[in-house]
Coordinates of C-alpha atoms and ligand atoms in Angstrom, one line a residue:
X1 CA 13.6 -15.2 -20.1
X2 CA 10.3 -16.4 -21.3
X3 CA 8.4 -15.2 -24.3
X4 CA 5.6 -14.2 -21.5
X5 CA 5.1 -10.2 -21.9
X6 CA 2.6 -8.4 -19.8
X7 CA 2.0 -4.8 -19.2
X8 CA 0.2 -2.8 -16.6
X9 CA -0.9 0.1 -18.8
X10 CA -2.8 3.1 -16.1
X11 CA -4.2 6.2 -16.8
X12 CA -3.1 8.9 -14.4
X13 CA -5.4 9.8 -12.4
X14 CA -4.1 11.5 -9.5
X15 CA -3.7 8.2 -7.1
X16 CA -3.3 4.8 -7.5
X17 CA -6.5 2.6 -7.1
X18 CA -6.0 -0.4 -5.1
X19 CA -7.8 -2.2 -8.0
X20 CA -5.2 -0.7 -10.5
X21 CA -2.6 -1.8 -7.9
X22 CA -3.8 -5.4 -7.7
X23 CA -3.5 -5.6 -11.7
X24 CA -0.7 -4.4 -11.4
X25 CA 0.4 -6.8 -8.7
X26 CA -0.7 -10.3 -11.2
X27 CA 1.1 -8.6 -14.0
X28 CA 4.0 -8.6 -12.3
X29 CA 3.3 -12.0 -10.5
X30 CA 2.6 -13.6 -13.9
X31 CA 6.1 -12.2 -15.3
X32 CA 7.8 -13.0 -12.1
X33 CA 6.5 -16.9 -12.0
X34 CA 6.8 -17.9 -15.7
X35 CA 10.1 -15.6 -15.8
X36 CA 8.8 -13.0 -18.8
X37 CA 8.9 -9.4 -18.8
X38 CA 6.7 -6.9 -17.1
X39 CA 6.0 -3.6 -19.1
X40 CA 4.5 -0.3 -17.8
X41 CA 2.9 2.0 -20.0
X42 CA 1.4 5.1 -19.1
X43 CA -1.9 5.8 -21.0
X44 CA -1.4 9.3 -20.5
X45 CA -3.5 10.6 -24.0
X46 CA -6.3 12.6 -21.7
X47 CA -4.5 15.8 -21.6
X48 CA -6.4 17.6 -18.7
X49 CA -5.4 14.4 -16.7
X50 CA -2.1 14.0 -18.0
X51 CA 0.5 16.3 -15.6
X52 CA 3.4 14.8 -14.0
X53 CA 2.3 14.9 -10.5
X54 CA -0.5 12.2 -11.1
X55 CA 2.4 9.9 -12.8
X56 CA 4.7 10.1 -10.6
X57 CA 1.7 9.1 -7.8
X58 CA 2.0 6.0 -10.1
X59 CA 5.9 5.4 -10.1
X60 CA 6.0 6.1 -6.1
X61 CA 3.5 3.6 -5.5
X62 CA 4.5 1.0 -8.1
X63 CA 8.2 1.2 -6.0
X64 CA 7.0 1.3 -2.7
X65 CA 4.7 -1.6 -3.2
X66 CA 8.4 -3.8 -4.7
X67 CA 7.0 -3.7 -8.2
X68 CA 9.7 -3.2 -10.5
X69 CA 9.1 -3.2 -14.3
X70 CA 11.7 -4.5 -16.7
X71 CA 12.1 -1.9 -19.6
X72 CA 13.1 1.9 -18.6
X73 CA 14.5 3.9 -16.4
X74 CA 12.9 3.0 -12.7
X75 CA 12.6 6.4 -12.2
X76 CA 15.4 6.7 -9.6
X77 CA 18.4 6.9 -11.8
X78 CA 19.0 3.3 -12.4
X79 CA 18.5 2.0 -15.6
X80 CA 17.4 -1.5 -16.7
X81 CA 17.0 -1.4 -20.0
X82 CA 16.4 1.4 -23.0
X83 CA 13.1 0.8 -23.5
X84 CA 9.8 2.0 -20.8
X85 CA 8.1 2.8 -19.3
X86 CA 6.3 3.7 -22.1
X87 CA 4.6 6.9 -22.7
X88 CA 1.3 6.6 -24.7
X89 CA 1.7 10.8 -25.3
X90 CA 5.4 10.4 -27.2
X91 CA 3.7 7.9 -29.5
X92 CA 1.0 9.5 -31.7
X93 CA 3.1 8.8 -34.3
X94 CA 2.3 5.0 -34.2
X95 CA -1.1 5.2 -33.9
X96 CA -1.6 7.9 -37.1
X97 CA 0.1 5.1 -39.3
X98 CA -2.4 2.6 -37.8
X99 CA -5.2 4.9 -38.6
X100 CA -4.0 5.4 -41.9
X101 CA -3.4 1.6 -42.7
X102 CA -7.2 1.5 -41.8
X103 CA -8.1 3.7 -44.2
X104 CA -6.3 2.7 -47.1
X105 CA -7.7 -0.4 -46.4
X106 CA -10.6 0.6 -46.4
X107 CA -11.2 -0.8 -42.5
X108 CA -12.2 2.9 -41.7
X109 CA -13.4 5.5 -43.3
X110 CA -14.0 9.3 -42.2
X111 CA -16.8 10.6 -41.1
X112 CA -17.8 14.1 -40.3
X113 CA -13.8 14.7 -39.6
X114 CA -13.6 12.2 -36.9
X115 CA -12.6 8.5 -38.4
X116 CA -14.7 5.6 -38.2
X117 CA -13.6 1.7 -37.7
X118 CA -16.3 -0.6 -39.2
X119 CA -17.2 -3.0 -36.8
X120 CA -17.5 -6.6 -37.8
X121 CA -21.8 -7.8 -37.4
X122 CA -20.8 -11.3 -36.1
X123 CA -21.0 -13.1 -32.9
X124 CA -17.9 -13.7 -31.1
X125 CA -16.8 -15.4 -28.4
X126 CA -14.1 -14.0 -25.9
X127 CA -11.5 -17.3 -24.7
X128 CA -11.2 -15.6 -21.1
X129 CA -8.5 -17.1 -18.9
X130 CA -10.2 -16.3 -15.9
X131 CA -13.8 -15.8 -17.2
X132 CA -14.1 -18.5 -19.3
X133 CA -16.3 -18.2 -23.0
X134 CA -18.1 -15.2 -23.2
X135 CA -20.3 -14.8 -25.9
X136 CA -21.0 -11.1 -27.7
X137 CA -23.3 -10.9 -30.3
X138 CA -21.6 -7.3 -31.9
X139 CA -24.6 -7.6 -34.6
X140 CA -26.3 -4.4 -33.9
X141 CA -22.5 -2.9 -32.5
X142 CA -22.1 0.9 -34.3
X143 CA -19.3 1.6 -36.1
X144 CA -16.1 2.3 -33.5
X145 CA -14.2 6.3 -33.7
X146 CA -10.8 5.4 -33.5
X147 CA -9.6 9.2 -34.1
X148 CA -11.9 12.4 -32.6
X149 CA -12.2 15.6 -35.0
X150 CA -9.6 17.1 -33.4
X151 CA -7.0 14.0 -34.4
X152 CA -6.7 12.5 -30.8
X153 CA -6.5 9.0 -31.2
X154 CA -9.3 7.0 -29.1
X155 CA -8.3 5.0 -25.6
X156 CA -9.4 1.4 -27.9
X157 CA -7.4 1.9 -30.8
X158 CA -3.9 3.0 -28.8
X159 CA -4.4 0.7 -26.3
X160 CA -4.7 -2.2 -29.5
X161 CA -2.1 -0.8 -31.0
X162 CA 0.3 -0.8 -28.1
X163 CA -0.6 -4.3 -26.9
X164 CA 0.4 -5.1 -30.7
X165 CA 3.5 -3.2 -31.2
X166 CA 4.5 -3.9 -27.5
X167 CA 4.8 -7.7 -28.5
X168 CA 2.5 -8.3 -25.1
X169 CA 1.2 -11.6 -25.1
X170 CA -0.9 -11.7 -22.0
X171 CA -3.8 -8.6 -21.4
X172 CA -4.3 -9.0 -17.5
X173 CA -6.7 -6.5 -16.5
X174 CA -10.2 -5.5 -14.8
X175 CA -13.2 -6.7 -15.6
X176 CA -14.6 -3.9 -16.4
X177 CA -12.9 -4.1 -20.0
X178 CA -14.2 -7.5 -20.4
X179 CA -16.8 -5.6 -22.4
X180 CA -14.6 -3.6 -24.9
X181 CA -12.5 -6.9 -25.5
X182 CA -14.5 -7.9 -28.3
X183 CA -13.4 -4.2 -30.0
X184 CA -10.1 -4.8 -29.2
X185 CA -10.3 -8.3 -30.9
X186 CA -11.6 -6.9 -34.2
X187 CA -9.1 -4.5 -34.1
X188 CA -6.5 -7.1 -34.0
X189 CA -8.2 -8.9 -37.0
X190 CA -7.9 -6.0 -39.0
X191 CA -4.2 -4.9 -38.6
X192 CA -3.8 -8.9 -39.2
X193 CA -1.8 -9.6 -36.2
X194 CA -2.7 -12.3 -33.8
X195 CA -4.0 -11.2 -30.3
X196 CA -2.7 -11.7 -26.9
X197 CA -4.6 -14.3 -24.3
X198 CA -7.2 -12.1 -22.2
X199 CA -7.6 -12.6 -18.3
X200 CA -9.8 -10.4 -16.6
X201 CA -9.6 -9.9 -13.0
X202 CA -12.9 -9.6 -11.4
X203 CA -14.1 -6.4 -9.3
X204 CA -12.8 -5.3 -5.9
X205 CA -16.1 -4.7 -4.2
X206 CA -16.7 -2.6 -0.8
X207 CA -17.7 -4.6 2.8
X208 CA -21.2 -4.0 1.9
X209 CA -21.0 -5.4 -2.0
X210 CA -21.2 -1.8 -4.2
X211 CA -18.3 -1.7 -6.2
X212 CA -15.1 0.6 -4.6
X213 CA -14.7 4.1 -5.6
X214 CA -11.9 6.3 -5.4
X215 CA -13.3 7.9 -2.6
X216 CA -13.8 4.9 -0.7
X217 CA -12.2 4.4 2.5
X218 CA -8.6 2.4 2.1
X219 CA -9.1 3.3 -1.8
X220 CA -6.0 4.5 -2.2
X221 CA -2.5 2.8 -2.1
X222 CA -1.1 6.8 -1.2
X223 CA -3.3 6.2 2.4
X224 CA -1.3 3.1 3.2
X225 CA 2.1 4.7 2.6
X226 CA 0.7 7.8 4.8
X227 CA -0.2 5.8 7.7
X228 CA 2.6 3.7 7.9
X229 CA 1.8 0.4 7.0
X230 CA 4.6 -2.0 5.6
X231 CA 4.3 -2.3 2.0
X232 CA 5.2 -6.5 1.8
X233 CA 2.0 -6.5 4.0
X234 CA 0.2 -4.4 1.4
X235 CA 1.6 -6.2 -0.9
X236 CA 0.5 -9.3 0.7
X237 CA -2.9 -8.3 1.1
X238 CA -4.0 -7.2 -2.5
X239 CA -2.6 -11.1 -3.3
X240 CA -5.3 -12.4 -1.5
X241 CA -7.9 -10.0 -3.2
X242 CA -8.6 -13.1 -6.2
X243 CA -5.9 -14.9 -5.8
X244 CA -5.0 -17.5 -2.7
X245 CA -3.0 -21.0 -1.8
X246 CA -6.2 -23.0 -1.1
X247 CA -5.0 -23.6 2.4
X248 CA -6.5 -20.8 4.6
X249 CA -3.0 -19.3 4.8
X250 CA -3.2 -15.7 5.0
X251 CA 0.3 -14.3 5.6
X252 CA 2.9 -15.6 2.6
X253 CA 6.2 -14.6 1.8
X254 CA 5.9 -13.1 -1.8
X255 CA 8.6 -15.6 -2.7
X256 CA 6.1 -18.5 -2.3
X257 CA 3.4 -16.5 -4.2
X258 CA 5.9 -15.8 -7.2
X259 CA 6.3 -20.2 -7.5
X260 CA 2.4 -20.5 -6.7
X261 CA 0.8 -17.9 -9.0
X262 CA -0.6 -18.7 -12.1
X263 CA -4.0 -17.2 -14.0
X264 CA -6.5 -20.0 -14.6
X265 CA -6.7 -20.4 -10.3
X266 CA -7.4 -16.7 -9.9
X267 CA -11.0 -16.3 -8.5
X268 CA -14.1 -16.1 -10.6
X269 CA -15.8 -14.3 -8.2
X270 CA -15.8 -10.6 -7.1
X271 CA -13.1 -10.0 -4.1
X272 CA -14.5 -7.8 -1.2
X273 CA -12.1 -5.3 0.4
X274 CA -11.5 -6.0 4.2
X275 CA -9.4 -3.1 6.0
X276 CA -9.9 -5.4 8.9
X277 CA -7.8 -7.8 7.5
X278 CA -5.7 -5.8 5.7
X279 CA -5.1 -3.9 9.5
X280 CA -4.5 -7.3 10.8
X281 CA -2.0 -9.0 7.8
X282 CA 0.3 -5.4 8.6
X283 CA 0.3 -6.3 12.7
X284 CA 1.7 -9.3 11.6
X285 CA 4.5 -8.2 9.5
X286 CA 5.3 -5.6 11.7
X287 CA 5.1 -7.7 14.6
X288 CA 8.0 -10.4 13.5
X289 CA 10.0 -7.3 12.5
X290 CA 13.1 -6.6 13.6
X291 CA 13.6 -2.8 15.7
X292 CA 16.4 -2.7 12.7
X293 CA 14.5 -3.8 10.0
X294 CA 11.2 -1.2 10.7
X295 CA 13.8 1.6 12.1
X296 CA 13.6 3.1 8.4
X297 CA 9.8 3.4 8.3
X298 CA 9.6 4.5 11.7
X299 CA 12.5 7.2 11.5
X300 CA 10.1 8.7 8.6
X301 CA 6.9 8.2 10.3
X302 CA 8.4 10.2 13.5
X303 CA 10.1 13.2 11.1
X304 CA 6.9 13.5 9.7
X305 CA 4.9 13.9 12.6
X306 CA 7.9 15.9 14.4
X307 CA 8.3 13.4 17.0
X308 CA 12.0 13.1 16.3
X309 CA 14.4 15.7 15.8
X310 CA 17.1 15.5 12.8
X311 CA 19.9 15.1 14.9
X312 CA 18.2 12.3 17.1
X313 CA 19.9 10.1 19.5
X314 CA 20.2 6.8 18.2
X315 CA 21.2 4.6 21.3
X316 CA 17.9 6.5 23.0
X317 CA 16.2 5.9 19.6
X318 CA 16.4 2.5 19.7
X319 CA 15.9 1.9 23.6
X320 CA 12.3 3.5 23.5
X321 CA 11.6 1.5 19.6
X322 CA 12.1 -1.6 21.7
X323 CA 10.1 -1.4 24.1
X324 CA 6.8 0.3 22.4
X325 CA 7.2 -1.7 19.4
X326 CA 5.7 -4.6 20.8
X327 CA 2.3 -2.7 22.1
X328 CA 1.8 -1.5 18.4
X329 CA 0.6 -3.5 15.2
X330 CA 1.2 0.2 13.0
X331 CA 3.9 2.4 12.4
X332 CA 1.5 5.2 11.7
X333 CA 0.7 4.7 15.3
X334 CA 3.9 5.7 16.9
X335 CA 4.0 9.3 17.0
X336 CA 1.1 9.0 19.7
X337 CA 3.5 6.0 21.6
X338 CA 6.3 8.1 21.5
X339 CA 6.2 11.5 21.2
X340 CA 6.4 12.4 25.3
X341 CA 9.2 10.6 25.1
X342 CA 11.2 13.3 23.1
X343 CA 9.8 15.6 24.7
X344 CA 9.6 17.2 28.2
X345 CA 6.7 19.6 28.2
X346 CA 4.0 16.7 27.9
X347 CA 0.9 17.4 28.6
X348 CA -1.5 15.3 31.3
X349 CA -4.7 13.2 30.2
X350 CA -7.2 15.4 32.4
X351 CA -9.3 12.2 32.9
X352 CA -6.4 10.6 34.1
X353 CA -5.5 13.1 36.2
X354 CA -8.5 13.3 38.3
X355 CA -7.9 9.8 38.8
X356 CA -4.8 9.1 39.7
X357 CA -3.5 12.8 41.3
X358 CA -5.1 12.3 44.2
X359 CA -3.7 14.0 47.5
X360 CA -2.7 10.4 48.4
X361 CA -1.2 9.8 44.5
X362 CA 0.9 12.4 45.3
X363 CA 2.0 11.8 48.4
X364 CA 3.0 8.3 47.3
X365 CA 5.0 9.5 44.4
X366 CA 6.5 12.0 46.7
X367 CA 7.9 9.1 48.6
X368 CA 8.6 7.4 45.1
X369 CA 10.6 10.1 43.9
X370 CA 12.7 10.7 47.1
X371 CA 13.3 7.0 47.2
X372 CA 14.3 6.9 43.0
X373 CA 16.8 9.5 44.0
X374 CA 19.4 7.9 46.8
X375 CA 18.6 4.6 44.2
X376 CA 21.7 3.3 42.3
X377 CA 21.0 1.0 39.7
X378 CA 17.8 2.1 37.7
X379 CA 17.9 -0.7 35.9
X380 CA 14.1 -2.2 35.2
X381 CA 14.9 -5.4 37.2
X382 CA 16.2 -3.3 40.2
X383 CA 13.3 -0.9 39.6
X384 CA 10.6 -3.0 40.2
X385 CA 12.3 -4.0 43.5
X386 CA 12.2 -0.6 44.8
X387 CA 8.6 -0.3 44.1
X388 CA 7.7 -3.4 45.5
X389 CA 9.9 -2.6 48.5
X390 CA 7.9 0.8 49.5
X391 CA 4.6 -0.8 48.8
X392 CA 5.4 -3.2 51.5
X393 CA 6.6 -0.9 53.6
X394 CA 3.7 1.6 53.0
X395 CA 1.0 -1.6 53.3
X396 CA -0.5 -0.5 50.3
X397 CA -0.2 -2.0 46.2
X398 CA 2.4 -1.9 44.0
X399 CA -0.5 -0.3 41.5
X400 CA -0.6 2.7 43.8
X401 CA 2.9 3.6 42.8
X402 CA 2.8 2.4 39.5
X403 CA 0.3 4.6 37.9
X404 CA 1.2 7.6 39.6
X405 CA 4.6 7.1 38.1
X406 CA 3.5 6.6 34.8
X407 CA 1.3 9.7 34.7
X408 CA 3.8 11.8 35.7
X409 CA 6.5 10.5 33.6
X410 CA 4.3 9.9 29.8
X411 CA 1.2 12.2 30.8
X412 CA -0.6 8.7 29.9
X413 CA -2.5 6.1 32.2
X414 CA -1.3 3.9 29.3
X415 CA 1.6 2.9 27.7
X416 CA 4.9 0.6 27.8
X417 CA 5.8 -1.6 30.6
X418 CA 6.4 1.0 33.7
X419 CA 9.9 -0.7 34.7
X420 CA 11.3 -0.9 31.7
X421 CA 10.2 2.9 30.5
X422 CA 12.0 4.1 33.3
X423 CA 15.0 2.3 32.6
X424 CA 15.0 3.6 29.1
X425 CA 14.0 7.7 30.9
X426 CA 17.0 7.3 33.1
X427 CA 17.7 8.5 36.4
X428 CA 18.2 12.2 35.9
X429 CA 14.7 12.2 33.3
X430 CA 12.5 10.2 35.7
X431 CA 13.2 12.4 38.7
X432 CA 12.6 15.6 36.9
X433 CA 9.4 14.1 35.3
X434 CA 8.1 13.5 38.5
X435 CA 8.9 16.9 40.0
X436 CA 7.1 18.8 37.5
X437 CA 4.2 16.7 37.9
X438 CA 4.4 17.0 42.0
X439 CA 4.4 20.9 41.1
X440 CA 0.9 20.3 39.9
X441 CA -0.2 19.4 43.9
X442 CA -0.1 23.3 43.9
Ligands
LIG501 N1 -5.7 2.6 -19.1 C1 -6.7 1.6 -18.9 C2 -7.2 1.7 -17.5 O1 -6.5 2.3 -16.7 C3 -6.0 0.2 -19.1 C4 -6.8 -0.8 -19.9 C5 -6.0 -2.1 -20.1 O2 -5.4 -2.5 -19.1 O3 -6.1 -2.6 -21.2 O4 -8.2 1.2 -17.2

């Protein structure tokens, strides 16, 4: 292991930001590439905000998205180490003592029962690995509280102290602490310890340039696990938000991004949030899928939306996966692909209906269904030949069979390839399907 340490340190807030999950995406890219260790650390010392639910939003996202930190339990039993994550509410201990050394010091000082740090009056210039030198004058900067009246340590002297006593020697984090750096600096100075190397990671803004909100659409990493997408293309996606190979490659294994990665190339500028993109980068993971490698996801996506029973069958399962997977770029689309499939009381698209249930539309699929029935193979090669069979015999176009067929078998005027849904039906399925939709001639 290297002696690189990094941290991503969140407050809970009840989801987890795609900014938050992008820092802590280079965290872990930065420990990953130079081989140091990634920390998480909780910075859970707001109280209101502080209840188990919004952490665990953190841990759940932090897994799904492949991000595994190196000290602690990982919150599913297994154990890699005794140390982290780290709680910033079991450790008020640590920061009293700093608060104290302060004082004796004479660094701080108390005032009106809340303590004081005394700022330093002189210029100083932040070393930024992403930003550059950026000067702050500090001469007119107030004294700093480090401890509220009611004892609470403040968010800049824990998170100082816990950079310090956490060993961490790279900070990689929004820009929007670039402007409390030079606090956390001359807190440093004071406890005499030597700071880590800053990189701040600029903004993710919205399409149209404001900064992005929590209540922003595609905000929150939560939405992307509800809607099925596939977290390497997540994952994949919030790489690109500052970071990229310089080639106008958009899809990259993570593998090559872990060799690739390093701070000085991350962007200057802010990155702008594309769901487009994002939409796009999942269609092609899911697309060179396997049916066994998404049948996980999709199993849950399906239970969910009770699409699919417990006690599913799996051969049928997989048969009906195959053949809608390929009309489909999300998983969070497939209840709507596939729920008529598991179910035989369907309703009809009314538009589609009026179209295609015609008195001739039925009469063809009439002919269609008596002709299925004395039909051996129902294979989709075989299939197609029967079809093509009576609309030579009837003078008329394959189409006129076709889409009565498919209404009558999915309730859809879209869906999978006809032949090959019937296949995957059956026999006995297809010809009931399309006697309860003759029934509707009534
Ligand atoms: N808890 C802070 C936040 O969530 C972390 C600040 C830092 O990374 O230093 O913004």
């Amino acid at each position: 292991m290297s002696s690189v340490r990094v941290r991503f340190a969140p407050s809970p807030t009840g989801l987890l930001h795609i900014g938050g999950a992008r820092t802590a995406l280079f965290n872990w890219l930065y420990a990953r590439h130079t081989g140091g260790t990634f920390v998480l650390r909780i910075e859970d010392t707001d109280a209101a905000r502080n209840t188990p639910e919004a952490v665990a939003i953190i841990f759940s996202g932090l897994k799904w998205l492949g991000l595994d930190w190196d000290e602690g339990p990982m919150g599913d039993g297994t154990s890699v180490g005794d140390k982290g994550p780290y709680f910033q509410s079991q450790r008020k201990d640590i920061y009293a003592r700093y608060v104290e050394k302060l004082l004796s010091e004479g660094k701080a000082y108390e005032h009106e029962g809340a303590i004081k740090f005394r700022t330093p009056k002189t210029p100083i210039t932040v070393d930024d690995l992403i930003c550059g030198q950026i000067h702050f004058d500090r001469t007119m900067d107030p004294d700093l509280v480090i401890q509220r009246k009611d004892g609470s340590p403040v968010f800049h002297l824990v998170n100082v102290v816990d950079d310090l006593e956490m060993g961490l020697t790279h900070v990689i984090r929004g820009e929007d602490h670039l402007s409390n750096t030079p606090k956390h600096l001359a807190l440093f100075e004071a406890f005499g310890a030597q700071p880590p190397r800053y990189a701040h990671i600029p903004l993710i803004l919205n399409p149209n340039g404001s900064k992005m909100s929590k209540r922003d659409e595609g905000a929150s990493i939560g939405d992307y696990m509800a809607k099925g997408y596939l977290p390497a293309a997540v994952r994949n996606y919030l790489c690109l938000l500052g970071w990229s190979p310089k080639d106008n490659r958009e899809v990259i294994d993570i593998k090559e991004v872990i060799e690739k990665f390093d701070l000085p190339q991350i962007n200057r500028s802010n990155a702008r949030f594309d769901l487009n993109k994002l939409f796009w980068i999942n269609g092609e993971y899911f697309s060179k899928s396997t049916v066994e490698e998404l049948e996980p996801l999709a199993v849950e996506v399906l239970q969910r939306a009770n699409v699919l029973p417990a006690d599913y069958d799996k051969a049928y399962f997989h048969a009906v996966f195959n053949i809608v997977k390929e009309k489909i770029k999300l998983a969070g689309d497939l209840p709507e692909w596939m729920d008529y499939f598991f179910k035989d009381d369907y309703g009809f698209d009314p538009a589609a209906v009026n179209k295609v249930f015609t008195p001739a539309g039925f009469d063809n699929l009439a002919k269609l269904r008596d002709r299925l029935s004395r039909s051996t193979a129902f294979d989709w090669a075989s299939l197609e030949k029967e079809f093509k069979a009576l609309a030579a015999e009837t003078s008329q176009k394959v189409g006129a069979f076709i889409h009565p067929a498919r209404l009558a078998v999915s309730g859809k005027s879209v869906g999978p390839s006809l032949y090959h849904m019937l296949e995957v039906l059956g026999k006995e399925r297809t010809l009931t399907r399309m006697g309860r939709a003759l029934e509707l001639k009534k």
